[in-house]
Short mmCIF file of C-alpha atoms in Angstrom, two decimals:
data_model
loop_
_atom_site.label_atom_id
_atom_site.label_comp_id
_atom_site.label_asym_id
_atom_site.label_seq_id
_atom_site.Cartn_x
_atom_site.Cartn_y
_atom_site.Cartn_z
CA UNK A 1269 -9.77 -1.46 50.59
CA UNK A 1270 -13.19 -1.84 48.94
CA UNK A 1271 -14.93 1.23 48.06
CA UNK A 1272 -17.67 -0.42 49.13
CA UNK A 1273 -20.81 1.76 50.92
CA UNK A 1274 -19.34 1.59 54.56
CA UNK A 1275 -18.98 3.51 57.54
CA UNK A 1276 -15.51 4.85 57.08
CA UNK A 1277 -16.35 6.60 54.12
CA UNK A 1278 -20.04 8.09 53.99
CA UNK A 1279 -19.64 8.21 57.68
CA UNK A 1280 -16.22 9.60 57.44
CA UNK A 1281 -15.13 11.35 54.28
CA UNK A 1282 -15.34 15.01 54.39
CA UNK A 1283 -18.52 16.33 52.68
CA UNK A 1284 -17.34 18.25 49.70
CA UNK A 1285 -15.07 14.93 48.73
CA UNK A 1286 -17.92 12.53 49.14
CA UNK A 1287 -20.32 15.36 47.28
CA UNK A 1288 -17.70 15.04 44.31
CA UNK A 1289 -16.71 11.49 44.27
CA UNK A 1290 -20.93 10.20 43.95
CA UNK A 1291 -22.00 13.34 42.88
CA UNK A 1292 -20.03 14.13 39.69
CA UNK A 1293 -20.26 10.45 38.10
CA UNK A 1294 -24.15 11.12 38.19
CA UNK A 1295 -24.05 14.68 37.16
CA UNK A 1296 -22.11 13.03 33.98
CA UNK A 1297 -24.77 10.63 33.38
CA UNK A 1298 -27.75 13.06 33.51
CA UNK A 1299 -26.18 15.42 31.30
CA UNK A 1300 -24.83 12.93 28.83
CA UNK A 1301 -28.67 11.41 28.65
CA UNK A 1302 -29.90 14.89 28.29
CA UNK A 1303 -27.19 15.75 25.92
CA UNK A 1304 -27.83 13.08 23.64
CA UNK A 1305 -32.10 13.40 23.99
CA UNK A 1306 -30.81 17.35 22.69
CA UNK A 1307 -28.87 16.00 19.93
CA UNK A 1308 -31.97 13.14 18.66
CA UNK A 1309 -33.63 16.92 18.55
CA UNK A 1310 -30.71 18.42 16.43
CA UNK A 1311 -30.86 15.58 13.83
CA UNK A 1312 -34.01 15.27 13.73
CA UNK A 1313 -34.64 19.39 13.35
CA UNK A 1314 -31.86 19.20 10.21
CA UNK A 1315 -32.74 15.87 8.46
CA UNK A 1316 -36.71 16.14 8.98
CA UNK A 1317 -37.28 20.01 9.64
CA UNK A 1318 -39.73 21.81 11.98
CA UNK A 1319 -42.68 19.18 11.97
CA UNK A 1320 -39.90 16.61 13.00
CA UNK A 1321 -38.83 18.50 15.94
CA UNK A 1322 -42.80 18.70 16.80
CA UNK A 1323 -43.09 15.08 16.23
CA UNK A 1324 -40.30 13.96 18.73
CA UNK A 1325 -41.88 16.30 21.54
CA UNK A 1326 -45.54 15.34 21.23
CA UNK A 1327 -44.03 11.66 22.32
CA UNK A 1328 -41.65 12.63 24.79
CA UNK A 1329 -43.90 11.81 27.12
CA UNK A 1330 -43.82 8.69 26.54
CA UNK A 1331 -40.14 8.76 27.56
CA UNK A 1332 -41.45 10.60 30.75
CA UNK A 1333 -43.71 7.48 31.64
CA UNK A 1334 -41.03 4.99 31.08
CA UNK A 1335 -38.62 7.33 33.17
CA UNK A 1336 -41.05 7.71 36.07
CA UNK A 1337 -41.25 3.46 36.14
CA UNK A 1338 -37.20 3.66 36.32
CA UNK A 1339 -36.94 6.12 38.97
CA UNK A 1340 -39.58 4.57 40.95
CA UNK A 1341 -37.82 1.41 41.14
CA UNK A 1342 -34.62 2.55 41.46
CA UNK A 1343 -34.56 5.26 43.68
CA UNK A 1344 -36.83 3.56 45.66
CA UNK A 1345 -34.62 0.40 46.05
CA UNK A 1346 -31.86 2.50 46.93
CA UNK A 1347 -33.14 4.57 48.65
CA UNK A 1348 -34.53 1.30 51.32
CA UNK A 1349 -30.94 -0.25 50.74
CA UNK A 1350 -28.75 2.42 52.09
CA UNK A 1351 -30.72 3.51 54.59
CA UNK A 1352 -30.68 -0.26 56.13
CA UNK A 1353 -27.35 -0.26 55.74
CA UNK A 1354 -26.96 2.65 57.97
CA UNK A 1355 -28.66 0.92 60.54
CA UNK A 1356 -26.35 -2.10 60.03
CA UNK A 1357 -29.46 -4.73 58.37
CA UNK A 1358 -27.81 -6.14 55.68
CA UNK A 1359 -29.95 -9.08 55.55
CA UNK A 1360 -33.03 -6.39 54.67
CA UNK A 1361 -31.06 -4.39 52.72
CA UNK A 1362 -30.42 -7.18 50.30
CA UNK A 1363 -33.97 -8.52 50.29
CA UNK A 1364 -34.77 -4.62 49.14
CA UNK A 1365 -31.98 -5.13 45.83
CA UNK A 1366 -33.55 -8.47 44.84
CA UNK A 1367 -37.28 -6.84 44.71
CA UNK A 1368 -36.09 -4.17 42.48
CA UNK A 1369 -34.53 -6.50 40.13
CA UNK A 1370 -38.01 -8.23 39.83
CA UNK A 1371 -39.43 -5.05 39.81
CA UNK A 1372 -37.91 -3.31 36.54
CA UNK A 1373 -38.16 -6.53 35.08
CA UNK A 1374 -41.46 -7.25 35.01
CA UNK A 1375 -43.08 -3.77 34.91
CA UNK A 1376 -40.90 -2.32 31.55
CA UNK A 1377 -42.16 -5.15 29.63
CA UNK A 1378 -45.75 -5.15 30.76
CA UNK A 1379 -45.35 -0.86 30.27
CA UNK A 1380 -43.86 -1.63 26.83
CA UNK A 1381 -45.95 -3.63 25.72
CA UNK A 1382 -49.49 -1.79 26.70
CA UNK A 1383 -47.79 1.52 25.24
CA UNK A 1384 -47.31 -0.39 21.43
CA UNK A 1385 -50.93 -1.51 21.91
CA UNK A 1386 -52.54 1.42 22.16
CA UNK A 1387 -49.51 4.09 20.65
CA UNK A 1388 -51.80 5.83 18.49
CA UNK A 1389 -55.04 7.35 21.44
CA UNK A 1390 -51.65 7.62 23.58
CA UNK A 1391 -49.95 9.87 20.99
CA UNK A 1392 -53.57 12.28 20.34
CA UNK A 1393 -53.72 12.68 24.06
CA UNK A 1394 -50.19 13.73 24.10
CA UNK A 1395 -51.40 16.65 21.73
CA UNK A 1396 -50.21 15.08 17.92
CA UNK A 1397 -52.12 17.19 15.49
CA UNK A 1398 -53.43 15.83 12.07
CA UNK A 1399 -50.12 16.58 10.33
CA UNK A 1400 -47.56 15.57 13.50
CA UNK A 1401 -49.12 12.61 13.81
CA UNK A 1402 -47.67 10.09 10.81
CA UNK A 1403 -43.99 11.49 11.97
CA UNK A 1404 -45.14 10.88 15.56
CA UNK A 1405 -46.43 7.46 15.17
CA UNK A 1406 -43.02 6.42 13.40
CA UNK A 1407 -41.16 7.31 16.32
CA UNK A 1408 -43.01 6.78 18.86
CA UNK A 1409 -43.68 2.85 17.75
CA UNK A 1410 -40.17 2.04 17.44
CA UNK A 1411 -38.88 3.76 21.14
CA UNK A 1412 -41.63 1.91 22.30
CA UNK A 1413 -39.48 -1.09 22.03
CA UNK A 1414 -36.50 0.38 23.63
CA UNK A 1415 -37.95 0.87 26.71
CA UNK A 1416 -37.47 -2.48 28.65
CA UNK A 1417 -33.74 -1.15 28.10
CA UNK A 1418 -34.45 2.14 29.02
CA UNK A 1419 -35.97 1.01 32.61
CA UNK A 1420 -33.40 -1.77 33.23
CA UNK A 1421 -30.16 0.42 32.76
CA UNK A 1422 -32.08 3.82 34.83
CA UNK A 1423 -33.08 2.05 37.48
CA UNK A 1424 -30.28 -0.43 37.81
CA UNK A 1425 -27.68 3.27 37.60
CA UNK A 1426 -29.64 3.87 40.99
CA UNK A 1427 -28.90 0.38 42.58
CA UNK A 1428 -25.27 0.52 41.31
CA UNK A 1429 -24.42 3.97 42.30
CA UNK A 1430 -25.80 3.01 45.54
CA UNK A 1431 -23.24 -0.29 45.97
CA UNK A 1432 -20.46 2.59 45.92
CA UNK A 1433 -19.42 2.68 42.28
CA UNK A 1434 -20.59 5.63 40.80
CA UNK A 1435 -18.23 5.42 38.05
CA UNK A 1436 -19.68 2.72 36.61
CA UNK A 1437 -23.08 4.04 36.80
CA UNK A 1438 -21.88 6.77 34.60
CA UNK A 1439 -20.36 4.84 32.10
CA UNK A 1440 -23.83 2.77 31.95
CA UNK A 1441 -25.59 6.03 30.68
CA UNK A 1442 -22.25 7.18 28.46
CA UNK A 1443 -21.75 3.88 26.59
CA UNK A 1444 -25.62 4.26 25.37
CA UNK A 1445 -25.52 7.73 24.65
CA UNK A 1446 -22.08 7.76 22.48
CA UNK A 1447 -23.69 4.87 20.51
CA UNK A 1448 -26.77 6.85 19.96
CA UNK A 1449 -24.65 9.78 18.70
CA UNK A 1450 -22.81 8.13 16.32
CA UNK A 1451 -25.22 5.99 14.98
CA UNK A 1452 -27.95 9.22 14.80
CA UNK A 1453 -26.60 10.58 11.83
CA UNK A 1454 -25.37 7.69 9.68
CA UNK A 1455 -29.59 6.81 10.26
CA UNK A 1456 -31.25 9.54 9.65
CA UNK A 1457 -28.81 11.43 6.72
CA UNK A 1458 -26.89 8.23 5.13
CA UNK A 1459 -29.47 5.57 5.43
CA UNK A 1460 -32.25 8.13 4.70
CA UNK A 1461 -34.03 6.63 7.26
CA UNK A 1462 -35.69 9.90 8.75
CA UNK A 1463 -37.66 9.86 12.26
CA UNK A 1464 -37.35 5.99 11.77
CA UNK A 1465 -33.48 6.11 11.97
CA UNK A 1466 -33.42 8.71 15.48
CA UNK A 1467 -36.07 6.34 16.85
CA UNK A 1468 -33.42 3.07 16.33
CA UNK A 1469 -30.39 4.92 17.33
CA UNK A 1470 -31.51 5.35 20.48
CA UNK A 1471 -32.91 2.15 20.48
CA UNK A 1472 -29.87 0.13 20.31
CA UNK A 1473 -28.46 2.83 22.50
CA UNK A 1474 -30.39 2.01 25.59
CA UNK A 1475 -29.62 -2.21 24.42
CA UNK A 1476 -26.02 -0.98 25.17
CA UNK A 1477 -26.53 1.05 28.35
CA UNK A 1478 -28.98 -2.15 29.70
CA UNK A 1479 -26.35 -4.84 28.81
CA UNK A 1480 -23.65 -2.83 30.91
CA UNK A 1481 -25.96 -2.53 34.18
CA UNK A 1482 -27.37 -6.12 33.77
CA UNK A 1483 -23.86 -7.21 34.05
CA UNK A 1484 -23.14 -5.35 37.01
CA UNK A 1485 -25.64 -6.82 38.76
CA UNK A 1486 -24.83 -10.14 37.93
CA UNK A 1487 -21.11 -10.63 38.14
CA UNK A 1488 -19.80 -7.33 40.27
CA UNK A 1489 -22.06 -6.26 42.66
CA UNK A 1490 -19.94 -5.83 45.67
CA UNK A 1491 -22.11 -5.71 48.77
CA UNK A 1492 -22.80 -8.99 48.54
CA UNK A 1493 -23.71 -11.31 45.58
CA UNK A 1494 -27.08 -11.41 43.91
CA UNK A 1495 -28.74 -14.89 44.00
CA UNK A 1496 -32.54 -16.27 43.10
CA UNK A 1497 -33.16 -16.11 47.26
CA UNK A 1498 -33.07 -12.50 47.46
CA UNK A 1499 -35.35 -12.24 44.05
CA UNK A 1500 -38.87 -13.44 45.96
CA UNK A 1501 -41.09 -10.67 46.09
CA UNK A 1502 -42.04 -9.78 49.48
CA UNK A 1503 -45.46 -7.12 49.43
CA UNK A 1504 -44.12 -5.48 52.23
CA UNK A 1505 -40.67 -4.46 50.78
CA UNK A 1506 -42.43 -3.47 47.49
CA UNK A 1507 -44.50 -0.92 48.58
CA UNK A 1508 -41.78 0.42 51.20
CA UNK A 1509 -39.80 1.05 47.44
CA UNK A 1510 -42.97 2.25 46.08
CA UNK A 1511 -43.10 4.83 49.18
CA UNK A 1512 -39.42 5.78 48.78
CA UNK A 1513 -39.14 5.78 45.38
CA UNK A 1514 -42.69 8.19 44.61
CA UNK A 1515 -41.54 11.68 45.52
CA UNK A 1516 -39.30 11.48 42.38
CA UNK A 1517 -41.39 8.98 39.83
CA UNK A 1518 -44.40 11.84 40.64
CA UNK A 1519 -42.36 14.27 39.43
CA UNK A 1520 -42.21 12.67 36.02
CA UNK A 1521 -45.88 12.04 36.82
CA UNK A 1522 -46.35 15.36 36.86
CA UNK A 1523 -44.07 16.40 34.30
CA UNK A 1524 -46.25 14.16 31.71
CA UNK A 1525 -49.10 15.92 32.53
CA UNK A 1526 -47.53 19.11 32.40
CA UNK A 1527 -46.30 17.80 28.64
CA UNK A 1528 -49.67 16.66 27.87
CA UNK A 1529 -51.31 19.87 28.99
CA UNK A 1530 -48.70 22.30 27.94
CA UNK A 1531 -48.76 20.64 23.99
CA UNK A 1532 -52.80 20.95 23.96
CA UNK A 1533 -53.21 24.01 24.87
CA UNK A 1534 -49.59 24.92 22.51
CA UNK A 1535 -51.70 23.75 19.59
CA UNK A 1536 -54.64 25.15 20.56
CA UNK A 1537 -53.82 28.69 21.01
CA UNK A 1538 -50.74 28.25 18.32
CA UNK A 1539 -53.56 27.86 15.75
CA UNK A 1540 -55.52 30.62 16.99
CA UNK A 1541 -52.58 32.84 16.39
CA UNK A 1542 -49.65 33.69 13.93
CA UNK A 1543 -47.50 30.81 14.96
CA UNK A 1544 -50.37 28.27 14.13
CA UNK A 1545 -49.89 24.93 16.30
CA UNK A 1546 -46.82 23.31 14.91
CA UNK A 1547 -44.23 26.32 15.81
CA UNK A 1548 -45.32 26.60 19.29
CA UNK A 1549 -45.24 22.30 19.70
CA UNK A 1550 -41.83 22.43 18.26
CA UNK A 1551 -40.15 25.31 19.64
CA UNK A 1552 -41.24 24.03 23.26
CA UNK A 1553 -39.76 20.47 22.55
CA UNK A 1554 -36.41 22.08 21.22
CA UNK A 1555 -36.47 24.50 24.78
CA UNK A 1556 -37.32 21.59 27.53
CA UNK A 1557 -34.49 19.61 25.83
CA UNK A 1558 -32.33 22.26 26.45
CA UNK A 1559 -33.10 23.40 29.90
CA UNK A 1560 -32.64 19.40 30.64
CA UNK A 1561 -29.33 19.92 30.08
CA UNK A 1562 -29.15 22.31 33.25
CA UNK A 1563 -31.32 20.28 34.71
CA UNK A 1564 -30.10 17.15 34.72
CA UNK A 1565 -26.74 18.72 36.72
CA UNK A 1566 -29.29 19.44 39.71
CA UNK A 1567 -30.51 16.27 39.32
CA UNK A 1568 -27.23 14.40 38.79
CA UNK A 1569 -26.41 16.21 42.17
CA UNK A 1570 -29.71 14.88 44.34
CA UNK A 1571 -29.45 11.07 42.95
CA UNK A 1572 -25.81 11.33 43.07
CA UNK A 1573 -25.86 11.94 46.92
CA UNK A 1574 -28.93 9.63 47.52
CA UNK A 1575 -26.17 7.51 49.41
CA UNK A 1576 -24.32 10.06 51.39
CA UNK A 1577 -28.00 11.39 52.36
CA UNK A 1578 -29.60 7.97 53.68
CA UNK A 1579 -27.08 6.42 55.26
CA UNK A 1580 -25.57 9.61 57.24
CA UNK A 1581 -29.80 9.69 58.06
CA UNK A 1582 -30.12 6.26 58.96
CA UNK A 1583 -26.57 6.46 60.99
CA UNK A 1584 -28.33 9.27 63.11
CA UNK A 1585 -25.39 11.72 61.80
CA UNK A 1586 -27.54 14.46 61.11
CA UNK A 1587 -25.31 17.36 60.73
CA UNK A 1588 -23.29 15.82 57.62
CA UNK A 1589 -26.88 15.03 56.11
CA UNK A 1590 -27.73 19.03 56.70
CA UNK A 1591 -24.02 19.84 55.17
CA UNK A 1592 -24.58 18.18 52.75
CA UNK A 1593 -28.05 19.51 51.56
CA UNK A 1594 -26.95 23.27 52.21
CA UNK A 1595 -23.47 22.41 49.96
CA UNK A 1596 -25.66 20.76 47.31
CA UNK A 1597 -28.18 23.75 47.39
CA UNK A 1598 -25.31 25.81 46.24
CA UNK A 1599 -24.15 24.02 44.00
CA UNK A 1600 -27.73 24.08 42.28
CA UNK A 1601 -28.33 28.15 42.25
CA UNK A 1602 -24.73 28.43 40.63
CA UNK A 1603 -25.67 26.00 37.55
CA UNK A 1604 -29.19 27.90 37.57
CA UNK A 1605 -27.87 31.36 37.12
CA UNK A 1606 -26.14 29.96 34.57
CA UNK A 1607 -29.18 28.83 33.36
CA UNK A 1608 -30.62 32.32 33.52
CA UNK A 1609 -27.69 33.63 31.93
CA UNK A 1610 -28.02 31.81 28.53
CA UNK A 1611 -31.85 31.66 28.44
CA UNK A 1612 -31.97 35.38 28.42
CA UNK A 1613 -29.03 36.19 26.59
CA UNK A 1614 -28.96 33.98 23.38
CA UNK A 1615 -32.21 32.43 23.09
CA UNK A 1616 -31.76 32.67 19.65
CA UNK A 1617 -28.52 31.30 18.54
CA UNK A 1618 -29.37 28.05 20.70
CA UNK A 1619 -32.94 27.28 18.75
CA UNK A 1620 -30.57 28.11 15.26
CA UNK A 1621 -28.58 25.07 16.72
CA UNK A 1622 -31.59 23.03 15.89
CA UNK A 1623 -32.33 23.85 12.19
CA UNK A 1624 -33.94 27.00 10.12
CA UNK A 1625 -37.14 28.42 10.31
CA UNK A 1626 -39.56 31.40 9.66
CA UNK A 1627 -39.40 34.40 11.16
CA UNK A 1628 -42.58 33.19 13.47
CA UNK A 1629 -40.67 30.47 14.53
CA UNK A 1630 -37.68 32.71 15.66
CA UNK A 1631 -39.84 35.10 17.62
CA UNK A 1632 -41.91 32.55 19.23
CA UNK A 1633 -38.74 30.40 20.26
CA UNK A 1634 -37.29 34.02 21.48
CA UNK A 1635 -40.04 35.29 23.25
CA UNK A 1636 -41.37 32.03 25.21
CA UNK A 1637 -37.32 31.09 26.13
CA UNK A 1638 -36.94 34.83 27.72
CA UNK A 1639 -40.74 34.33 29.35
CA UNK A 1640 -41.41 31.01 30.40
CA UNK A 1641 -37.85 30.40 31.63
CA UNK A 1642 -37.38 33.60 33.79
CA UNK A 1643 -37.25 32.46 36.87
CA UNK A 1644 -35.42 29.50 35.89
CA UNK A 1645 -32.78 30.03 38.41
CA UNK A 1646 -34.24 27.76 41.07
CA UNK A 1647 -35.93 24.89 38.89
CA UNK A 1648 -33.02 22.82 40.33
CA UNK A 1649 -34.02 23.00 43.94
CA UNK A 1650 -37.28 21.24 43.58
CA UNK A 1651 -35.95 17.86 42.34
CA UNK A 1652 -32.90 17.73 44.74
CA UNK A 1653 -35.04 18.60 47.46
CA UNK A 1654 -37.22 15.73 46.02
CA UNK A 1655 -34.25 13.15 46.21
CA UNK A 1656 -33.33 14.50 49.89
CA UNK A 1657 -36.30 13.34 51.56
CA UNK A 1658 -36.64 10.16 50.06
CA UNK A 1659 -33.40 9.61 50.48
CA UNK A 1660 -34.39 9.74 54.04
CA UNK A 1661 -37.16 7.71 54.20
CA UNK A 1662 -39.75 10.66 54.42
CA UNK A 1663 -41.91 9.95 51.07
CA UNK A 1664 -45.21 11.99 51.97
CA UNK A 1665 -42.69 14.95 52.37
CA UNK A 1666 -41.16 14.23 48.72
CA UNK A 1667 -44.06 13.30 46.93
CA UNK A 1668 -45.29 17.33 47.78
CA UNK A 1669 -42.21 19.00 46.52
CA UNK A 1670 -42.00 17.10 43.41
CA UNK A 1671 -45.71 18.04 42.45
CA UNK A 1672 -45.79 21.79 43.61
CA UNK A 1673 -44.43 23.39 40.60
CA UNK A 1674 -45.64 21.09 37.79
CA UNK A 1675 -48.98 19.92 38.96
CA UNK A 1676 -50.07 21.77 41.92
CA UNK A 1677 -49.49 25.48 40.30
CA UNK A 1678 -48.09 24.99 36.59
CA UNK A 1679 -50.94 22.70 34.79
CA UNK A 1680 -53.81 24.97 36.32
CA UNK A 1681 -51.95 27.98 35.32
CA UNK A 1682 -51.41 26.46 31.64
CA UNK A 1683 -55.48 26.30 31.25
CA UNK A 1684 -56.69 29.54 33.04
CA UNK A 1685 -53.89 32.18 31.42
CA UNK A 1686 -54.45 31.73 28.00
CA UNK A 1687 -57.98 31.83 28.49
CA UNK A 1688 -57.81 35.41 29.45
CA UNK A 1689 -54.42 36.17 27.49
CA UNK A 1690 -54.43 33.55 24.84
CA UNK A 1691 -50.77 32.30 24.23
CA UNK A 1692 -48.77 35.23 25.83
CA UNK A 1693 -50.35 33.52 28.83
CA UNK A 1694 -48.85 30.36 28.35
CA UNK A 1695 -45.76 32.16 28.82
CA UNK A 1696 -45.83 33.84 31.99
CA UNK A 1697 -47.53 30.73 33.57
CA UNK A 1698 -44.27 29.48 33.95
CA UNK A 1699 -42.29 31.80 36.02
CA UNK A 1700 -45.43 32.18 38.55
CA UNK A 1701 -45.50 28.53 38.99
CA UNK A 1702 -41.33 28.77 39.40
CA UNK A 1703 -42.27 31.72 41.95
CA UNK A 1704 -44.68 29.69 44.08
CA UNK A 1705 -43.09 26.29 44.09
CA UNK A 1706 -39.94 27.63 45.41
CA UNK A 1707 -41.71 28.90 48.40
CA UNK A 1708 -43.71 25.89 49.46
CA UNK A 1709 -40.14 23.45 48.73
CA UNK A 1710 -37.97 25.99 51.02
CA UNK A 1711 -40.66 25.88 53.90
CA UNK A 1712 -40.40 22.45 54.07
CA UNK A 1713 -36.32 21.64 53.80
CA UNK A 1714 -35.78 24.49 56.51
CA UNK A 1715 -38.44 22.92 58.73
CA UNK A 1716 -36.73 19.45 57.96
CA UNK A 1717 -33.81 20.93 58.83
CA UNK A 1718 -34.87 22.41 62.18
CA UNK A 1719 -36.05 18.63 63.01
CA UNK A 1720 -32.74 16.97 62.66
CA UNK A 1721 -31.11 19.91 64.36
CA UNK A 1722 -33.07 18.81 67.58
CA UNK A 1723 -32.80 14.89 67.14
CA UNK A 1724 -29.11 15.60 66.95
CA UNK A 1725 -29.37 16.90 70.70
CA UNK A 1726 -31.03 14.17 71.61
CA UNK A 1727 -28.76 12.11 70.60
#
């Protein structure tokens, strides 16, 4: 029997099998991506030294842009496609598939190519100082070009996870990201090829991942075969994926102007103290890199389940979307007090993992991984709870969770703190904004969960 999406297994399976079987394959291909984003930073730290590692964080967000445009598409095409399945419209949900395609087509190469026009204003706003800014610029320009890549293979991961084979999502992501490995340090420490050579590893990387995905679409999709009917764009269906797919693209949204604000006001106050501005920029990239790694397990988890989420919703079997939510949850705080655990416990040995430093830079990585990362435990809950409600075709609901923490409480918190505590304050506005985000996301998934409680009476 095909394991394709069908009633007699996300309708069927018990939860904690279905969790594991679509669940794990994306947990794998989050962490390998941030794994290998954390190792660009390693290379990088021990081939180019500290100004490198500031270099590669001051365009990270471009990375964030590009991965907002791939989760947009793809969550939001999956997102419309399961949940029509689960109401048994085929014919719709393959209209939905074919828009995406067109979608992540057209969008990463008009993206790309505005981002090479105008790298260098992008890359000051980003917070690239005087001295970052020739390291930045070398990077950043040849990423740019990966990007098209980077788009097609994320968002297409969404589509095929969503088709039932979450396997070969994963090895999508893994193919890239071993590539990338291998070829990071032959560039970089053989070649000589500095910030030039990281930037083209993962480069080719993503060409890898993209090929993979591209052919998955074209010669194995299994719930039904893509053809140049189901490609015309159809306004309607578009901004449905727009709708679905928002709640998690704004939370890269907000995480790039989280970056963007968090780096200014890094150099700002960095050069107004000990650490002066490049420390603070580079010990933040190193420490986001690494929490990704924790993070990308919670978020594995909430686009892993995407299709055990929206088609139980769209099925009307309510109580194995709630089981599922409340086993996921779980899962999350587990991985978080992990989390907790090493943050607060060897903050040092992991930042000695990414090259030597001065004593500043020690006891500024220290200090802001012990601060800023305190409450760290929950940071998880926010994008799964994200992915939950646009899995179930409540976007307005998503779209709020995803910008509580980084936008709504963290970015205000970055500017008014130091102000009053100069760059201690940039620490502590972290765990506040951790505090008060986890309140507002809770309200809401317990009231969701209260609704579905009472449409499963009614049923």
């Amino acid at each position: 029997m095909s394991e394709k999406i069908e009633e007699n297994s996300l309708a069927t399976e018990p939860i904690g099998k279905l969790v594991f079987k679509f669940a794990l394959p994306a947990i794998i291909s989050t962490l390998v991506g941030a794994i290998y984003n954390m190792v660009d930073q390693i290379f990088v730290g021990r081939g180019v030294g500290v100004i490198g590692n500031a270099a590669t964080n001051v365009s990270f967000p471009l990375t964030t842009i590009f991965t907002a445009i791939s989760l947009l598409i793809g969550v939001g095409t999956a997102a419309n496609f399961n949940l029509r399945m689960g109401e048994k419209r085929e014919r719709l949900a393959q209209k939905y598939i074919g828009n995406g395609v067109v979608l992540m087509v057209v969008m990463s190469i008009v993206f790309s190519a505005v981002s090479i026009m105008f790298i260098t204003p992008l890359l000051k706003i980003f917070g690239a100082t005087e001295e970052v800014m020739p390291y930045a610029k070398t990077y950043a320009s040849i990423i740019c070009i990966g990007f098209p890549f980077l788009v097609l293979n994320t968002a297409s991961s969404n589509i095929i996870r969503a088709d039932g084979s979450p396997k070969y999502a994963m090895v999508c992501v893994v193919v890239g990201a071993v590539i990338n490995t291998i070829l990071d340090p032959i560039f970089i420490f053989v070649f000589k090829w500095g910030m030039a050579g990281a930037a083209w590893a993962t480069v080719i990387g993503q060409i890898a991942s993209a090929a993979i995905s591209i052919y998955y679409l074209k010669y194995k999709f299994k719930t039904f075969t893509i053809t140049k009917e189901i490609l015309k764009v159809h306004s309607k269906l578009v901004g449905r994926i727009f709708a679905l797919g928002a709640s998690i693209s704004f939370n890269q949204v907000a995480m790039l102007i989280m970056q963007i604000t968090l780096n200014n006001v890094l150099a700002h106050y960095g050069a107004l103290s000990k650490y002066g501005p490049v420390i603070p920029l580079a010990v933040v990239g190193i420490i986001f890199k690494v929490n990704f790694i924790f993070l990308s397990v919670s978020v594995g988890v909430g686009q892993g389940c995407q299709p055990i989420f929206g088609y139980n919703y769209g099925a009307r079997n309510y109580k194995r979307v709630e089981d599922t939510l409340k086993l996921t949850t779980k899962i999350n705080l587990i991985v978080g007090t992990l989390a907790l655990i090493s943050f607060q416990l060897f903050p040092r040995e992991i930042i000695s993992f990414f090259g030597t430093g001065n004593k500043e830079y020690f006891e500024f990585g220290t200090r802001f991984f012990r601060i800023f990362m305190m409450f760290t435990i929950t940071n998880g809950l926010m994008p799964l709870f994200g992915n939950f409600f646009a899995s179930i075709g409540k976007p307005i609901k998503g779209i709020f969770v995803t910008l509580t923490r980084q936008f709504l409480f963290l970015v205000p918190l970055l500017i008014i703190l130091p102000m009053i505590f100069g760059i201690e304050g940039i620490m502590f506005a972290g765990p506040i904004a951790d505090f008060a985000a986890l309140v507002v996301a809770l309200a809401l998934a317990l009231d969701e969960i209260k609704k579905m409680r009472k449409l499963a009476l009614e049923n």
